[in-house]
Amino acid sequence: MINNIQPDYVKTTNYDTALDSFITHMNKNCNSNGYYNFTVNKGRRFDKVVSNSSVHCFVEKETGNIFKPASWSSPQLKTKTPVRGSIYDVNSCRNADAHGGWLYSR
């Protein structure tokens, strides 16, 4: 904490609540024309965030880390920095857009 400024974290450690907050943020901020509707497809290790029959990102259930997609069925894990953000940290998704460009900026 610097100068009594609190970091902007989601106020919960519950995965489902944090994921719902992330999806609400995406639907509210990235859906200006009403075309995109973000939903979650539950998986065993990763949850898939889908928009209009395309994968937007993957969220790891154990840690809440966000990964860009490598294909429809798997996240991109074979890069130097595969983690693109966290659903527990609001600042990591602040520049999120409907097309997923924020996932490729690193």
PDB file of N, CA and C in Angstrom:
ATOM      1  N   MET A   1       0.846  -1.167   0.000  1.00  0.00           N
ATOM      2  CA  MET A   1       0.000   0.000   0.000  1.00  0.00           C
ATOM      3  C   MET A   1       0.894   1.233   0.000  1.00  0.00           C
ATOM      4  N   ILE A   2       0.722   2.074  -1.010  1.00  0.00           N
ATOM      5  CA  ILE A   2       1.497   3.292  -1.163  1.00  0.00           C
ATOM      6  C   ILE A   2       0.560   4.478  -0.951  1.00  0.00           C
ATOM      7  N   ASN A   3       0.932   5.369  -0.030  1.00  0.00           N
ATOM      8  CA  ASN A   3       0.138   6.561   0.266  1.00  0.00           C
ATOM      9  C   ASN A   3      -1.321   6.228   0.579  1.00  0.00           C
ATOM     10  N   ASN A   4      -1.524   5.156   1.302  1.00  0.00           N
ATOM     11  CA  ASN A   4      -2.857   4.700   1.707  1.00  0.00           C
ATOM     12  C   ASN A   4      -3.797   4.414   0.527  1.00  0.00           C
ATOM     13  N   ILE A   5      -3.240   4.088  -0.627  1.00  0.00           N
ATOM     14  CA  ILE A   5      -4.043   3.714  -1.790  1.00  0.00           C
ATOM     15  C   ILE A   5      -4.135   2.200  -1.819  1.00  0.00           C
ATOM     16  N   GLN A   6      -5.344   1.705  -1.733  1.00  0.00           N
ATOM     17  CA  GLN A   6      -5.568   0.266  -1.731  1.00  0.00           C
ATOM     18  C   GLN A   6      -5.527  -0.263  -3.159  1.00  0.00           C
ATOM     19  N   PRO A   7      -4.935  -1.457  -3.385  1.00  0.00           N
ATOM     20  CA  PRO A   7      -5.016  -2.045  -4.718  1.00  0.00           C
ATOM     21  C   PRO A   7      -6.464  -2.417  -5.044  1.00  0.00           C
ATOM     22  N   ASP A   8      -6.781  -2.436  -6.310  1.00  0.00           N
ATOM     23  CA  ASP A   8      -8.152  -2.663  -6.778  1.00  0.00           C
ATOM     24  C   ASP A   8      -8.382  -4.157  -6.997  1.00  0.00           C
ATOM     25  N   TYR A   9      -8.557  -4.913  -5.959  1.00  0.00           N
ATOM     26  CA  TYR A   9      -8.794  -6.339  -6.064  1.00  0.00           C
ATOM     27  C   TYR A   9     -10.262  -6.636  -5.855  1.00  0.00           C
ATOM     28  N   VAL A  10     -10.702  -7.721  -6.453  1.00  0.00           N
ATOM     29  CA  VAL A  10     -12.052  -8.198  -6.188  1.00  0.00           C
ATOM     30  C   VAL A  10     -12.090  -8.571  -4.716  1.00  0.00           C
ATOM     31  N   LYS A  11     -13.145  -8.236  -4.037  1.00  0.00           N
ATOM     32  CA  LYS A  11     -13.207  -8.363  -2.588  1.00  0.00           C
ATOM     33  C   LYS A  11     -13.491  -9.784  -2.103  1.00  0.00           C
ATOM     34  N   THR A  12     -13.262 -10.779  -2.929  1.00  0.00           N
ATOM     35  CA  THR A  12     -13.561 -12.141  -2.543  1.00  0.00           C
ATOM     36  C   THR A  12     -12.435 -13.080  -2.951  1.00  0.00           C
ATOM     37  N   THR A  13     -12.361 -14.186  -2.278  1.00  0.00           N
ATOM     38  CA  THR A  13     -11.428 -15.233  -2.681  1.00  0.00           C
ATOM     39  C   THR A  13     -12.188 -16.429  -3.226  1.00  0.00           C
ATOM     40  N   ASN A  14     -13.506 -16.286  -3.334  1.00  0.00           N
ATOM     41  CA  ASN A  14     -14.335 -17.334  -3.890  1.00  0.00           C
ATOM     42  C   ASN A  14     -14.226 -17.286  -5.414  1.00  0.00           C
ATOM     43  N   TYR A  15     -13.849 -18.390  -6.025  1.00  0.00           N
ATOM     44  CA  TYR A  15     -13.623 -18.437  -7.467  1.00  0.00           C
ATOM     45  C   TYR A  15     -14.889 -18.109  -8.254  1.00  0.00           C
ATOM     46  N   ASP A  16     -15.997 -18.711  -7.893  1.00  0.00           N
ATOM     47  CA  ASP A  16     -17.240 -18.496  -8.647  1.00  0.00           C
ATOM     48  C   ASP A  16     -17.698 -17.041  -8.595  1.00  0.00           C
ATOM     49  N   THR A  17     -17.571 -16.409  -7.445  1.00  0.00           N
ATOM     50  CA  THR A  17     -17.948 -15.006  -7.315  1.00  0.00           C
ATOM     51  C   THR A  17     -17.031 -14.114  -8.143  1.00  0.00           C
ATOM     52  N   ALA A  18     -15.722 -14.398  -8.111  1.00  0.00           N
ATOM     53  CA  ALA A  18     -14.764 -13.610  -8.886  1.00  0.00           C
ATOM     54  C   ALA A  18     -14.987 -13.804 -10.384  1.00  0.00           C
ATOM     55  N   LEU A  19     -15.299 -15.023 -10.812  1.00  0.00           N
ATOM     56  CA  LEU A  19     -15.564 -15.282 -12.226  1.00  0.00           C
ATOM     57  C   LEU A  19     -16.835 -14.577 -12.671  1.00  0.00           C
ATOM     58  N   ASP A  20     -17.866 -14.593 -11.846  1.00  0.00           N
ATOM     59  CA  ASP A  20     -19.097 -13.867 -12.171  1.00  0.00           C
ATOM     60  C   ASP A  20     -18.838 -12.373 -12.285  1.00  0.00           C
ATOM     61  N   SER A  21     -17.997 -11.842 -11.411  1.00  0.00           N
ATOM     62  CA  SER A  21     -17.644 -10.429 -11.467  1.00  0.00           C
ATOM     63  C   SER A  21     -16.884 -10.111 -12.756  1.00  0.00           C
ATOM     64  N   PHE A  22     -15.984 -10.999 -13.175  1.00  0.00           N
ATOM     65  CA  PHE A  22     -15.234 -10.817 -14.415  1.00  0.00           C
ATOM     66  C   PHE A  22     -16.166 -10.829 -15.624  1.00  0.00           C
ATOM     67  N   ILE A  23     -17.096 -11.782 -15.667  1.00  0.00           N
ATOM     68  CA  ILE A  23     -18.034 -11.877 -16.783  1.00  0.00           C
ATOM     69  C   ILE A  23     -18.954 -10.659 -16.816  1.00  0.00           C
ATOM     70  N   THR A  24     -19.396 -10.196 -15.656  1.00  0.00           N
ATOM     71  CA  THR A  24     -20.219  -8.988 -15.584  1.00  0.00           C
ATOM     72  C   THR A  24     -19.454  -7.786 -16.112  1.00  0.00           C
ATOM     73  N   HIS A  25     -18.174  -7.677 -15.734  1.00  0.00           N
ATOM     74  CA  HIS A  25     -17.320  -6.590 -16.218  1.00  0.00           C
ATOM     75  C   HIS A  25     -17.183  -6.657 -17.738  1.00  0.00           C
ATOM     76  N   MET A  26     -16.968  -7.848 -18.279  1.00  0.00           N
ATOM     77  CA  MET A  26     -16.810  -8.000 -19.719  1.00  0.00           C
ATOM     78  C   MET A  26     -18.110  -7.662 -20.450  1.00  0.00           C
ATOM     79  N   ASN A  27     -19.226  -8.119 -19.939  1.00  0.00           N
ATOM     80  CA  ASN A  27     -20.512  -7.834 -20.584  1.00  0.00           C
ATOM     81  C   ASN A  27     -20.864  -6.355 -20.516  1.00  0.00           C
ATOM     82  N   LYS A  28     -20.498  -5.701 -19.437  1.00  0.00           N
ATOM     83  CA  LYS A  28     -20.833  -4.288 -19.257  1.00  0.00           C
ATOM     84  C   LYS A  28     -19.916  -3.375 -20.067  1.00  0.00           C
ATOM     85  N   ASN A  29     -18.608  -3.635 -20.037  1.00  0.00           N
ATOM     86  CA  ASN A  29     -17.646  -2.718 -20.637  1.00  0.00           C
ATOM     87  C   ASN A  29     -17.286  -3.048 -22.084  1.00  0.00           C
ATOM     88  N   CYS A  30     -17.518  -4.256 -22.518  1.00  0.00           N
ATOM     89  CA  CYS A  30     -17.103  -4.657 -23.869  1.00  0.00           C
ATOM     90  C   CYS A  30     -18.289  -4.933 -24.773  1.00  0.00           C
ATOM     91  N   ASN A  31     -19.445  -4.516 -24.374  1.00  0.00           N
ATOM     92  CA  ASN A  31     -20.651  -4.852 -25.112  1.00  0.00           C
ATOM     93  C   ASN A  31     -21.436  -3.583 -25.442  1.00  0.00           C
ATOM     94  N   SER A  32     -20.740  -2.610 -26.030  1.00  0.00           N
ATOM     95  CA  SER A  32     -21.371  -1.321 -26.267  1.00  0.00           C
ATOM     96  C   SER A  32     -22.492  -1.384 -27.299  1.00  0.00           C
ATOM     97  N   ASN A  33     -22.364  -2.261 -28.288  1.00  0.00           N
ATOM     98  CA  ASN A  33     -23.394  -2.316 -29.323  1.00  0.00           C
ATOM     99  C   ASN A  33     -24.370  -3.476 -29.128  1.00  0.00           C
ATOM    100  N   GLY A  34     -24.244  -4.221 -28.051  1.00  0.00           N
ATOM    101  CA  GLY A  34     -25.165  -5.306 -27.770  1.00  0.00           C
ATOM    102  C   GLY A  34     -24.908  -6.569 -28.562  1.00  0.00           C
ATOM    103  N   TYR A  35     -23.791  -6.635 -29.280  1.00  0.00           N
ATOM    104  CA  TYR A  35     -23.503  -7.783 -30.129  1.00  0.00           C
ATOM    105  C   TYR A  35     -22.831  -8.918 -29.365  1.00  0.00           C
ATOM    106  N   TYR A  36     -21.968  -8.578 -28.423  1.00  0.00           N
ATOM    107  CA  TYR A  36     -21.192  -9.593 -27.708  1.00  0.00           C
ATOM    108  C   TYR A  36     -21.889  -9.989 -26.418  1.00  0.00           C
ATOM    109  N   ASN A  37     -21.932 -11.275 -26.164  1.00  0.00           N
ATOM    110  CA  ASN A  37     -22.490 -11.791 -24.924  1.00  0.00           C
ATOM    111  C   ASN A  37     -21.521 -12.836 -24.400  1.00  0.00           C
ATOM    112  N   PHE A  38     -20.864 -12.526 -23.315  1.00  0.00           N
ATOM    113  CA  PHE A  38     -19.859 -13.422 -22.755  1.00  0.00           C
ATOM    114  C   PHE A  38     -20.510 -14.414 -21.805  1.00  0.00           C
ATOM    115  N   THR A  39     -20.209 -15.679 -22.008  1.00  0.00           N
ATOM    116  CA  THR A  39     -20.701 -16.752 -21.151  1.00  0.00           C
ATOM    117  C   THR A  39     -19.540 -17.650 -20.779  1.00  0.00           C
ATOM    118  N   VAL A  40     -19.785 -18.564 -19.834  1.00  0.00           N
ATOM    119  CA  VAL A  40     -18.735 -19.459 -19.362  1.00  0.00           C
ATOM    120  C   VAL A  40     -19.135 -20.907 -19.638  1.00  0.00           C
ATOM    121  N   ASN A  41     -18.221 -21.646 -20.246  1.00  0.00           N
ATOM    122  CA  ASN A  41     -18.368 -23.089 -20.390  1.00  0.00           C
ATOM    123  C   ASN A  41     -17.447 -23.733 -19.359  1.00  0.00           C
ATOM    124  N   LYS A  42     -18.019 -24.446 -18.416  1.00  0.00           N
ATOM    125  CA  LYS A  42     -17.237 -25.059 -17.340  1.00  0.00           C
ATOM    126  C   LYS A  42     -16.426 -26.235 -17.867  1.00  0.00           C
ATOM    127  N   GLY A  43     -15.220 -26.365 -17.371  1.00  0.00           N
ATOM    128  CA  GLY A  43     -14.342 -27.470 -17.729  1.00  0.00           C
ATOM    129  C   GLY A  43     -13.751 -28.093 -16.488  1.00  0.00           C
ATOM    130  N   ARG A  44     -12.907 -29.095 -16.677  1.00  0.00           N
ATOM    131  CA  ARG A  44     -12.317 -29.790 -15.541  1.00  0.00           C
ATOM    132  C   ARG A  44     -11.233 -28.941 -14.874  1.00  0.00           C
ATOM    133  N   ARG A  45     -10.276 -28.403 -15.665  1.00  0.00           N
ATOM    134  CA  ARG A  45      -9.199 -27.593 -15.116  1.00  0.00           C
ATOM    135  C   ARG A  45      -9.360 -26.109 -15.462  1.00  0.00           C
ATOM    136  N   PHE A  46      -9.880 -25.840 -16.658  1.00  0.00           N
ATOM    137  CA  PHE A  46     -10.045 -24.469 -17.137  1.00  0.00           C
ATOM    138  C   PHE A  46     -11.507 -24.217 -17.459  1.00  0.00           C
ATOM    139  N   ASP A  47     -11.964 -22.991 -17.187  1.00  0.00           N
ATOM    140  CA  ASP A  47     -13.267 -22.551 -17.649  1.00  0.00           C
ATOM    141  C   ASP A  47     -13.038 -21.718 -18.899  1.00  0.00           C
ATOM    142  N   LYS A  48     -13.881 -21.902 -19.892  1.00  0.00           N
ATOM    143  CA  LYS A  48     -13.752 -21.240 -21.179  1.00  0.00           C
ATOM    144  C   LYS A  48     -14.732 -20.076 -21.231  1.00  0.00           C
ATOM    145  N   VAL A  49     -14.225 -18.878 -21.487  1.00  0.00           N
ATOM    146  CA  VAL A  49     -15.080 -17.705 -21.660  1.00  0.00           C
ATOM    147  C   VAL A  49     -15.357 -17.576 -23.156  1.00  0.00           C
ATOM    148  N   VAL A  50     -16.635 -17.682 -23.522  1.00  0.00           N
ATOM    149  CA  VAL A  50     -17.050 -17.738 -24.924  1.00  0.00           C
ATOM    150  C   VAL A  50     -17.885 -16.512 -25.253  1.00  0.00           C
ATOM    151  N   SER A  51     -17.686 -15.998 -26.467  1.00  0.00           N
ATOM    152  CA  SER A  51     -18.487 -14.892 -26.968  1.00  0.00           C
ATOM    153  C   SER A  51     -18.850 -15.181 -28.412  1.00  0.00           C
ATOM    154  N   ASN A  52     -20.141 -15.311 -28.683  1.00  0.00           N
ATOM    155  CA  ASN A  52     -20.636 -15.538 -30.052  1.00  0.00           C
ATOM    156  C   ASN A  52     -19.928 -16.701 -30.746  1.00  0.00           C
ATOM    157  N   SER A  53     -19.892 -17.833 -30.113  1.00  0.00           N
ATOM    158  CA  SER A  53     -19.312 -19.079 -30.618  1.00  0.00           C
ATOM    159  C   SER A  53     -17.820 -18.992 -30.923  1.00  0.00           C
ATOM    160  N   SER A  54     -17.092 -18.103 -30.240  1.00  0.00           N
ATOM    161  CA  SER A  54     -15.639 -18.088 -30.317  1.00  0.00           C
ATOM    162  C   SER A  54     -15.080 -17.953 -28.902  1.00  0.00           C
ATOM    163  N   VAL A  55     -13.903 -18.528 -28.695  1.00  0.00           N
ATOM    164  CA  VAL A  55     -13.288 -18.503 -27.367  1.00  0.00           C
ATOM    165  C   VAL A  55     -12.621 -17.157 -27.151  1.00  0.00           C
ATOM    166  N   HIS A  56     -12.949 -16.505 -26.050  1.00  0.00           N
ATOM    167  CA  HIS A  56     -12.325 -15.233 -25.702  1.00  0.00           C
ATOM    168  C   HIS A  56     -11.069 -15.471 -24.866  1.00  0.00           C
ATOM    169  N   CYS A  57     -11.179 -16.291 -23.835  1.00  0.00           N
ATOM    170  CA  CYS A  57     -10.033 -16.605 -22.990  1.00  0.00           C
ATOM    171  C   CYS A  57     -10.344 -17.844 -22.157  1.00  0.00           C
ATOM    172  N   PHE A  58      -9.342 -18.329 -21.454  1.00  0.00           N
ATOM    173  CA  PHE A  58      -9.499 -19.428 -20.518  1.00  0.00           C
ATOM    174  C   PHE A  58      -9.138 -18.937 -19.126  1.00  0.00           C
ATOM    175  N   VAL A  59      -9.830 -19.440 -18.118  1.00  0.00           N
ATOM    176  CA  VAL A  59      -9.555 -19.093 -16.725  1.00  0.00           C
ATOM    177  C   VAL A  59      -9.259 -20.375 -15.970  1.00  0.00           C
ATOM    178  N   GLU A  60      -8.085 -20.422 -15.338  1.00  0.00           N
ATOM    179  CA  GLU A  60      -7.702 -21.597 -14.566  1.00  0.00           C
ATOM    180  C   GLU A  60      -8.452 -21.597 -13.239  1.00  0.00           C
ATOM    181  N   LYS A  61      -9.100 -22.703 -12.937  1.00  0.00           N
ATOM    182  CA  LYS A  61      -9.936 -22.774 -11.737  1.00  0.00           C
ATOM    183  C   LYS A  61      -9.127 -22.695 -10.443  1.00  0.00           C
ATOM    184  N   GLU A  62      -7.962 -23.289 -10.424  1.00  0.00           N
ATOM    185  CA  GLU A  62      -7.177 -23.355  -9.189  1.00  0.00           C
ATOM    186  C   GLU A  62      -6.612 -22.004  -8.781  1.00  0.00           C
ATOM    187  N   THR A  63      -6.166 -21.206  -9.758  1.00  0.00           N
ATOM    188  CA  THR A  63      -5.491 -19.949  -9.444  1.00  0.00           C
ATOM    189  C   THR A  63      -6.251 -18.698  -9.848  1.00  0.00           C
ATOM    190  N   GLY A  64      -7.188 -18.809 -10.796  1.00  0.00           N
ATOM    191  CA  GLY A  64      -7.895 -17.641 -11.305  1.00  0.00           C
ATOM    192  C   GLY A  64      -7.131 -16.909 -12.385  1.00  0.00           C
ATOM    193  N   ASN A  65      -6.038 -17.489 -12.886  1.00  0.00           N
ATOM    194  CA  ASN A  65      -5.250 -16.863 -13.935  1.00  0.00           C
ATOM    195  C   ASN A  65      -5.974 -16.926 -15.266  1.00  0.00           C
ATOM    196  N   ILE A  66      -5.790 -15.878 -16.082  1.00  0.00           N
ATOM    197  CA  ILE A  66      -6.414 -15.775 -17.395  1.00  0.00           C
ATOM    198  C   ILE A  66      -5.364 -16.082 -18.458  1.00  0.00           C
ATOM    199  N   PHE A  67      -5.738 -16.931 -19.422  1.00  0.00           N
ATOM    200  CA  PHE A  67      -4.863 -17.319 -20.518  1.00  0.00           C
ATOM    201  C   PHE A  67      -5.547 -17.014 -21.845  1.00  0.00           C
ATOM    202  N   LYS A  68      -4.753 -16.664 -22.855  1.00  0.00           N
ATOM    203  CA  LYS A  68      -5.326 -16.510 -24.186  1.00  0.00           C
ATOM    204  C   LYS A  68      -5.531 -17.896 -24.796  1.00  0.00           C
ATOM    205  N   PRO A  69      -6.440 -18.020 -25.750  1.00  0.00           N
ATOM    206  CA  PRO A  69      -6.703 -19.344 -26.331  1.00  0.00           C
ATOM    207  C   PRO A  69      -5.666 -19.719 -27.383  1.00  0.00           C
ATOM    208  N   ALA A  70      -5.311 -21.002 -27.414  1.00  0.00           N
ATOM    209  CA  ALA A  70      -4.485 -21.544 -28.492  1.00  0.00           C
ATOM    210  C   ALA A  70      -5.387 -22.162 -29.547  1.00  0.00           C
ATOM    211  N   SER A  71      -6.490 -22.726 -29.106  1.00  0.00           N
ATOM    212  CA  SER A  71      -7.491 -23.302 -29.995  1.00  0.00           C
ATOM    213  C   SER A  71      -8.826 -23.287 -29.253  1.00  0.00           C
ATOM    214  N   TRP A  72      -9.834 -23.891 -29.846  1.00  0.00           N
ATOM    215  CA  TRP A  72     -11.137 -23.952 -29.200  1.00  0.00           C
ATOM    216  C   TRP A  72     -11.075 -24.714 -27.887  1.00  0.00           C
ATOM    217  N   SER A  73     -10.208 -25.704 -27.796  1.00  0.00           N
ATOM    218  CA  SER A  73     -10.230 -26.598 -26.643  1.00  0.00           C
ATOM    219  C   SER A  73      -9.076 -26.423 -25.669  1.00  0.00           C
ATOM    220  N   SER A  74      -8.112 -25.545 -25.945  1.00  0.00           N
ATOM    221  CA  SER A  74      -6.976 -25.443 -25.023  1.00  0.00           C
ATOM    222  C   SER A  74      -6.422 -24.019 -24.956  1.00  0.00           C
ATOM    223  N   PRO A  75      -5.878 -23.659 -23.787  1.00  0.00           N
ATOM    224  CA  PRO A  75      -5.251 -22.338 -23.640  1.00  0.00           C
ATOM    225  C   PRO A  75      -3.812 -22.368 -24.139  1.00  0.00           C
ATOM    226  N   GLN A  76      -3.247 -21.197 -24.396  1.00  0.00           N
ATOM    227  CA  GLN A  76      -1.860 -21.070 -24.806  1.00  0.00           C
ATOM    228  C   GLN A  76      -0.986 -21.139 -23.564  1.00  0.00           C
ATOM    229  N   LEU A  77      -0.253 -22.234 -23.401  1.00  0.00           N
ATOM    230  CA  LEU A  77       0.590 -22.423 -22.223  1.00  0.00           C
ATOM    231  C   LEU A  77       2.072 -22.473 -22.558  1.00  0.00           C
ATOM    232  N   LYS A  78       2.444 -22.469 -23.837  1.00  0.00           N
ATOM    233  CA  LYS A  78       3.830 -22.690 -24.242  1.00  0.00           C
ATOM    234  C   LYS A  78       4.564 -21.414 -24.617  1.00  0.00           C
ATOM    235  N   THR A  79       4.281 -20.315 -23.936  1.00  0.00           N
ATOM    236  CA  THR A  79       5.006 -19.073 -24.155  1.00  0.00           C
ATOM    237  C   THR A  79       5.774 -18.714 -22.885  1.00  0.00           C
ATOM    238  N   LYS A  80       6.624 -17.691 -22.963  1.00  0.00           N
ATOM    239  CA  LYS A  80       7.394 -17.284 -21.780  1.00  0.00           C
ATOM    240  C   LYS A  80       6.488 -16.773 -20.670  1.00  0.00           C
ATOM    241  N   THR A  81       5.484 -16.007 -21.040  1.00  0.00           N
ATOM    242  CA  THR A  81       4.548 -15.457 -20.060  1.00  0.00           C
ATOM    243  C   THR A  81       3.129 -15.835 -20.467  1.00  0.00           C
ATOM    244  N   PRO A  82       2.697 -17.037 -20.140  1.00  0.00           N
ATOM    245  CA  PRO A  82       1.359 -17.456 -20.577  1.00  0.00           C
ATOM    246  C   PRO A  82       0.225 -16.787 -19.808  1.00  0.00           C
ATOM    247  N   VAL A  83       0.465 -16.354 -18.587  1.00  0.00           N
ATOM    248  CA  VAL A  83      -0.596 -15.745 -17.777  1.00  0.00           C
ATOM    249  C   VAL A  83      -0.800 -14.305 -18.233  1.00  0.00           C
ATOM    250  N   ARG A  84      -2.046 -13.947 -18.578  1.00  0.00           N
ATOM    251  CA  ARG A  84      -2.379 -12.614 -19.083  1.00  0.00           C
ATOM    252  C   ARG A  84      -3.097 -11.745 -18.080  1.00  0.00           C
ATOM    253  N   GLY A  85      -3.490 -12.300 -16.960  1.00  0.00           N
ATOM    254  CA  GLY A  85      -4.193 -11.539 -15.946  1.00  0.00           C
ATOM    255  C   GLY A  85      -4.768 -12.474 -14.920  1.00  0.00           C
ATOM    256  N   SER A  86      -5.559 -11.925 -14.016  1.00  0.00           N
ATOM    257  CA  SER A  86      -6.201 -12.709 -12.980  1.00  0.00           C
ATOM    258  C   SER A  86      -7.606 -12.170 -12.747  1.00  0.00           C
ATOM    259  N   ILE A  87      -8.537 -13.060 -12.487  1.00  0.00           N
ATOM    260  CA  ILE A  87      -9.899 -12.607 -12.213  1.00  0.00           C
ATOM    261  C   ILE A  87      -9.997 -11.974 -10.834  1.00  0.00           C
ATOM    262  N   TYR A  88      -8.990 -12.172  -9.994  1.00  0.00           N
ATOM    263  CA  TYR A  88      -8.987 -11.577  -8.659  1.00  0.00           C
ATOM    264  C   TYR A  88      -8.421 -10.160  -8.666  1.00  0.00           C
ATOM    265  N   ASP A  89      -7.731  -9.753  -9.723  1.00  0.00           N
ATOM    266  CA  ASP A  89      -7.137  -8.427  -9.826  1.00  0.00           C
ATOM    267  C   ASP A  89      -7.867  -7.644 -10.912  1.00  0.00           C
ATOM    268  N   VAL A  90      -8.629  -6.641 -10.525  1.00  0.00           N
ATOM    269  CA  VAL A  90      -9.425  -5.862 -11.467  1.00  0.00           C
ATOM    270  C   VAL A  90      -8.527  -5.102 -12.443  1.00  0.00           C
ATOM    271  N   ASN A  91      -7.353  -4.672 -12.005  1.00  0.00           N
ATOM    272  CA  ASN A  91      -6.452  -3.908 -12.865  1.00  0.00           C
ATOM    273  C   ASN A  91      -5.948  -4.714 -14.057  1.00  0.00           C
ATOM    274  N   SER A  92      -5.877  -6.024 -13.935  1.00  0.00           N
ATOM    275  CA  SER A  92      -5.373  -6.825 -15.048  1.00  0.00           C
ATOM    276  C   SER A  92      -6.373  -6.880 -16.198  1.00  0.00           C
ATOM    277  N   CYS A  93      -7.633  -6.586 -15.946  1.00  0.00           N
ATOM    278  CA  CYS A  93      -8.670  -6.635 -16.981  1.00  0.00           C
ATOM    279  C   CYS A  93      -9.182  -5.261 -17.352  1.00  0.00           C
ATOM    280  N   ARG A  94      -8.550  -4.232 -16.871  1.00  0.00           N
ATOM    281  CA  ARG A  94      -9.036  -2.874 -17.097  1.00  0.00           C
ATOM    282  C   ARG A  94      -9.062  -2.514 -18.583  1.00  0.00           C
ATOM    283  N   ASN A  95      -8.088  -2.985 -19.361  1.00  0.00           N
ATOM    284  CA  ASN A  95      -8.009  -2.666 -20.787  1.00  0.00           C
ATOM    285  C   ASN A  95      -8.670  -3.726 -21.653  1.00  0.00           C
ATOM    286  N   ALA A  96      -9.513  -4.541 -21.068  1.00  0.00           N
ATOM    287  CA  ALA A  96     -10.161  -5.622 -21.814  1.00  0.00           C
ATOM    288  C   ALA A  96     -11.056  -5.065 -22.907  1.00  0.00           C
ATOM    289  N   ASP A  97     -11.019  -5.742 -24.046  1.00  0.00           N
ATOM    290  CA  ASP A  97     -11.902  -5.373 -25.140  1.00  0.00           C
ATOM    291  C   ASP A  97     -12.640  -6.617 -25.617  1.00  0.00           C
ATOM    292  N   ALA A  98     -13.634  -6.415 -26.433  1.00  0.00           N
ATOM    293  CA  ALA A  98     -14.484  -7.519 -26.875  1.00  0.00           C
ATOM    294  C   ALA A  98     -13.768  -8.493 -27.789  1.00  0.00           C
ATOM    295  N   HIS A  99     -12.707  -8.060 -28.437  1.00  0.00           N
ATOM    296  CA  HIS A  99     -12.034  -8.901 -29.421  1.00  0.00           C
ATOM    297  C   HIS A  99     -10.857  -9.676 -28.856  1.00  0.00           C
ATOM    298  N   GLY A 100     -10.462  -9.413 -27.625  1.00  0.00           N
ATOM    299  CA  GLY A 100      -9.372 -10.144 -26.996  1.00  0.00           C
ATOM    300  C   GLY A 100      -7.996  -9.587 -27.279  1.00  0.00           C
ATOM    301  N   GLY A 101      -7.906  -8.392 -27.826  1.00  0.00           N
ATOM    302  CA  GLY A 101      -6.604  -7.788 -28.116  1.00  0.00           C
ATOM    303  C   GLY A 101      -5.763  -7.555 -26.877  1.00  0.00           C
ATOM    304  N   TRP A 102      -6.396  -7.343 -25.736  1.00  0.00           N
ATOM    305  CA  TRP A 102      -5.668  -7.115 -24.483  1.00  0.00           C
ATOM    306  C   TRP A 102      -4.907  -8.364 -24.050  1.00  0.00           C
ATOM    307  N   LEU A 103      -5.288  -9.535 -24.546  1.00  0.00           N
ATOM    308  CA  LEU A 103      -4.596 -10.766 -24.200  1.00  0.00           C
ATOM    309  C   LEU A 103      -3.277 -10.917 -24.939  1.00  0.00           C
ATOM    310  N   TYR A 104      -3.088 -10.201 -26.048  1.00  0.00           N
ATOM    311  CA  TYR A 104      -1.912 -10.340 -26.886  1.00  0.00           C
ATOM    312  C   TYR A 104      -0.923  -9.207 -26.724  1.00  0.00           C
ATOM    313  N   SER A 105      -1.150  -8.277 -25.818  1.00  0.00           N
ATOM    314  CA  SER A 105      -0.311  -7.088 -25.709  1.00  0.00           C
ATOM    315  C   SER A 105       1.000  -7.316 -24.972  1.00  0.00           C
ATOM    316  N   ARG A 106       1.224  -8.471 -24.431  1.00  0.00           N
ATOM    317  CA  ARG A 106       2.484  -8.732 -23.710  1.00  0.00           C
ATOM    318  C   ARG A 106       3.503  -9.349 -24.603  1.00  0.00           C
TER     319      ARG A 106
END
